[in-house]
Coordinates of C-alpha atoms in Angstrom, one line a residue:
M1 CA 17.2 -25.1 -38.4
R2 CA 20.2 -24.3 -36.2
L3 CA 19.7 -20.6 -37.0
I4 CA 16.1 -20.8 -35.9
K5 CA 17.1 -22.5 -32.7
V6 CA 19.7 -19.9 -31.9
T7 CA 17.3 -17.1 -32.7
L8 CA 14.7 -18.6 -30.3
I9 CA 17.3 -19.1 -27.6
L10 CA 18.5 -15.5 -27.9
A11 CA 14.9 -14.2 -27.8
A12 CA 14.3 -16.2 -24.7
M13 CA 17.4 -14.8 -23.1
A14 CA 16.4 -11.3 -24.0
L15 CA 13.0 -11.8 -22.3
L16 CA 14.8 -13.1 -19.2
A17 CA 17.1 -10.1 -19.2
V18 CA 14.3 -7.6 -19.0
P19 CA 14.3 -6.5 -15.3
A20 CA 11.0 -6.7 -13.5
L21 CA 9.8 -3.8 -11.4
A22 CA 11.4 -3.9 -8.1
V23 CA 9.1 -1.4 -6.4
T24 CA 6.9 -2.7 -3.5
L25 CA 4.6 -1.4 -0.9
N26 CA 6.5 -1.1 2.3
E27 CA 4.6 0.8 4.9
V28 CA 1.3 2.6 5.4
R29 CA -0.5 4.6 8.1
I30 CA -4.3 5.1 7.8
D31 CA -5.2 6.2 11.4
Q32 CA -3.8 7.7 14.6
T33 CA -5.0 9.3 17.8
S34 CA -7.0 12.5 17.3
T35 CA -7.1 13.9 13.8
D36 CA -5.6 11.8 11.0
N37 CA -3.1 14.4 9.9
D38 CA -0.2 12.0 9.2
E39 CA -1.6 9.4 6.8
Y40 CA 1.1 8.2 4.4
F41 CA 2.3 5.4 2.2
E42 CA 5.9 4.3 1.5
L43 CA 7.3 2.4 -1.4
A44 CA 10.6 0.6 -1.5
G45 CA 12.6 0.0 -4.7
M46 CA 15.8 0.6 -6.6
P47 CA 17.3 4.1 -6.2
G48 CA 16.2 6.2 -9.2
E49 CA 13.6 3.7 -10.3
S50 CA 10.9 5.5 -12.3
L51 CA 7.3 5.3 -11.0
N52 CA 5.8 6.5 -14.3
G53 CA 2.7 4.6 -15.2
L54 CA 2.1 3.4 -11.7
T55 CA -0.9 4.3 -9.5
L56 CA -1.6 3.6 -5.9
I57 CA -5.3 2.7 -5.4
V58 CA -7.2 2.0 -2.3
I59 CA -10.2 -0.3 -2.5
G60 CA -13.1 -0.4 0.1
D61 CA -16.8 0.3 0.1
G62 CA -18.8 3.1 -1.5
T63 CA -22.1 3.3 -3.3
A64 CA -21.2 -0.2 -4.3
L65 CA -21.3 -2.8 -1.5
N66 CA -17.8 -4.0 -2.3
G67 CA -14.9 -3.1 -4.6
A68 CA -15.2 0.6 -4.7
I69 CA -12.0 2.6 -5.5
E70 CA -11.8 5.1 -2.6
A71 CA -8.5 6.7 -3.6
A72 CA -6.3 6.8 -6.8
V73 CA -2.9 8.4 -6.6
S74 CA -1.0 8.7 -9.9
L75 CA 2.8 8.4 -9.5
D76 CA 3.7 9.7 -12.9
G77 CA 6.7 12.0 -12.8
Y78 CA 8.1 10.5 -9.6
S79 CA 10.9 8.0 -8.8
I80 CA 12.3 6.1 -5.9
A81 CA 14.7 8.4 -3.9
A82 CA 18.4 7.8 -3.6
D83 CA 17.9 6.0 -0.3
G84 CA 15.7 3.4 -1.9
Y85 CA 12.3 4.7 -0.6
F86 CA 9.5 6.9 -1.7
L87 CA 7.3 8.6 0.9
G88 CA 3.9 10.0 -0.2
V89 CA 1.9 12.1 2.3
E90 CA -1.2 14.2 2.6
T91 CA -1.1 18.0 3.0
T92 CA -1.5 17.9 6.7
Y93 CA 1.6 15.7 7.3
T94 CA 3.5 17.1 10.2
Q95 CA 6.8 15.3 9.8
T96 CA 6.6 14.4 13.5
C97 CA 8.4 11.2 12.9
G98 CA 11.4 13.0 11.4
E99 CA 11.5 12.2 7.7
A100 CA 10.6 14.7 5.0
A101 CA 8.2 13.6 2.3
D102 CA 9.2 12.8 -1.3
A103 CA 5.8 14.0 -2.5
T104 CA 2.6 15.6 -1.1
F105 CA -0.7 14.5 -2.7
G106 CA -3.1 17.0 -1.1
T107 CA -6.4 15.4 -0.2
L108 CA -5.9 12.4 -2.6
L109 CA -4.8 10.2 0.3
N110 CA -8.3 9.4 1.3
F111 CA -7.5 6.5 3.6
E112 CA -10.5 5.1 5.2
N113 CA -10.2 3.5 8.7
S114 CA -12.4 1.3 10.8
D115 CA -12.9 -1.0 7.8
N116 CA -11.3 -3.6 5.6
V117 CA -9.3 -1.8 2.9
T118 CA -6.9 -3.0 0.2
F119 CA -3.9 -1.0 -1.1
M120 CA -2.8 -1.9 -4.6
L121 CA 0.1 -0.6 -6.6
V122 CA -0.9 -1.1 -10.3
S123 CA 0.3 -0.2 -13.7
G124 CA -1.7 1.2 -16.6
F125 CA -4.6 2.3 -14.4
T126 CA -7.7 3.5 -16.4
G127 CA -10.3 4.0 -13.7
I128 CA -11.3 6.8 -11.4
V129 CA -12.3 7.2 -7.8
G130 CA -15.8 5.6 -7.3
D131 CA -15.4 2.9 -9.9
D132 CA -16.4 -0.6 -8.9
I133 CA -14.0 -3.5 -9.5
D134 CA -16.3 -6.2 -8.0
L135 CA -19.5 -5.8 -9.8
D136 CA -21.3 -8.8 -8.3
D137 CA -19.9 -8.3 -4.8
D138 CA -18.4 -11.8 -4.6
W139 CA -15.0 -10.8 -3.3
T140 CA -13.5 -11.4 -6.8
I141 CA -12.2 -8.7 -9.1
D142 CA -14.3 -8.8 -12.3
N143 CA -13.8 -5.3 -13.6
V144 CA -10.1 -5.0 -14.2
L145 CA -9.0 -1.3 -14.6
W146 CA -5.2 -1.8 -14.9
S147 CA -2.7 -3.7 -16.9
S148 CA -1.0 -5.4 -14.0
I149 CA -0.9 -5.5 -10.2
I150 CA 2.7 -4.7 -9.0
D151 CA 2.0 -5.3 -5.3
S152 CA -0.9 -5.2 -2.8
I153 CA -1.7 -5.5 0.9
A154 CA -5.1 -5.7 2.5
L155 CA -5.5 -4.2 6.0
V156 CA -8.1 -6.4 7.7
E157 CA -10.5 -5.6 10.5
T158 CA -13.0 -8.5 10.1
P159 CA -11.4 -11.5 8.4
G160 CA -13.7 -13.1 5.8
T161 CA -16.6 -10.8 6.5
G162 CA -17.6 -7.2 6.2
D163 CA -16.2 -5.2 3.3
A164 CA -14.4 -7.4 0.8
Y165 CA -10.7 -7.2 0.5
Y166 CA -8.5 -8.5 -2.4
G167 CA -5.2 -10.2 -3.0
N168 CA -3.2 -12.8 -1.1
A169 CA -1.3 -10.5 1.2
T170 CA -3.1 -9.4 4.4
V171 CA -2.3 -7.9 7.8
G172 CA -4.5 -7.6 10.8
P173 CA -6.8 -7.4 12.6
D174 CA -5.2 -5.5 15.5
G175 CA -7.4 -6.8 18.3
T176 CA -10.9 -6.1 16.9
Y177 CA -9.8 -3.2 14.7
V178 CA -8.1 -2.6 11.4
P179 CA -4.4 -1.8 11.8
G180 CA -3.8 2.0 12.0
H181 CA -0.2 1.3 11.0
A182 CA 1.4 -1.6 9.1
L183 CA 4.9 -2.2 7.8
V184 CA 7.1 -4.8 6.2
C185 CA 9.5 -6.6 8.5
D186 CA 11.8 -9.3 7.0
G187 CA 9.5 -9.7 4.0
Y188 CA 6.3 -10.0 6.0
W189 CA 3.6 -7.4 6.8
V190 CA 3.1 -6.8 10.5
V191 CA 0.8 -4.6 12.6
G192 CA 2.4 -1.5 13.9
S193 CA 1.5 0.7 16.8
F194 CA -1.5 2.9 16.7
D195 CA 0.5 5.6 18.5
L196 CA 2.4 7.8 16.1
C197 CA 6.1 7.4 15.8
I198 CA 6.4 4.3 18.0
T199 CA 6.8 1.9 15.1
D200 CA 6.7 4.4 12.2
S201 CA 9.8 4.7 9.9
P202 CA 8.4 6.7 7.0
G203 CA 10.8 7.2 4.2
V204 CA 13.6 5.1 5.7
D205 CA 14.6 1.5 6.3
N206 CA 12.2 -0.4 8.6
A207 CA 15.0 -2.7 10.0
T208 CA 15.6 -0.8 13.2
I209 CA 11.9 -0.6 14.1
C210 CA 11.5 -4.3 13.1
A211 CA 14.3 -5.3 15.5
V212 CA 12.4 -3.9 18.5
P213 CA 8.7 -4.9 18.1
D214 CA 6.3 -2.8 20.2
E215 CA 3.5 -4.6 22.0
K216 CA 2.4 -2.0 24.5
S217 CA 0.2 0.3 22.3
S218 CA -1.7 -1.5 19.6
F219 CA -4.4 0.1 17.6
G220 CA -7.0 -2.0 19.3
G221 CA -5.7 -1.3 22.8
V222 CA -5.6 2.5 22.4
K223 CA -8.8 2.9 20.4
S224 CA -10.8 0.8 22.8
M225 CA -10.2 3.5 25.4
F226 CA -12.2 6.0 23.3
R227 CA -15.2 3.7 22.8

């Protein structure tokens, strides 16, 4: 009996000792003035942490009313850089804000703007772009195409209406618009500036940017001038 108890205790301790994935979504830009050349996403994690088996997916609308996968970016073969961040960009990324990318994903970063969209970092993804995760359009995921959700953030233009968004973490709206830029400050997602490089810190710590919030040039304020 004692041997069984000891075995069970050791097994439980072994389970507790298995480290959980530390990687999280940390920053994203989906829009900017003029052409959207500098869309990107940033992950934060332990230096050297493998991203094998992970996929960044973006959920919005499509031929399905809700729940369409608009982008799917496999992270196989990549890892968190030595500085604790991973910056993924599109081919047209200009490096205007100063930091070189850790990976370029061509046209896979199909980040829709002017809509509610959900970014999810998932493991064991089995779907493809165009798949529907919300078959009855009730804002609930009923077609699970992954083994687990590592992290998620919904960028919201119209709270509780319009295209469905998923998960508990949300940011926005920015005025009457979806945030063009959003980042994590002190553990919380906040709306960044629509203007490029005002509140962007791609590939580096957000702390300096978070310490000096910008309120002069929001997405809503700038975009309204073009409507």
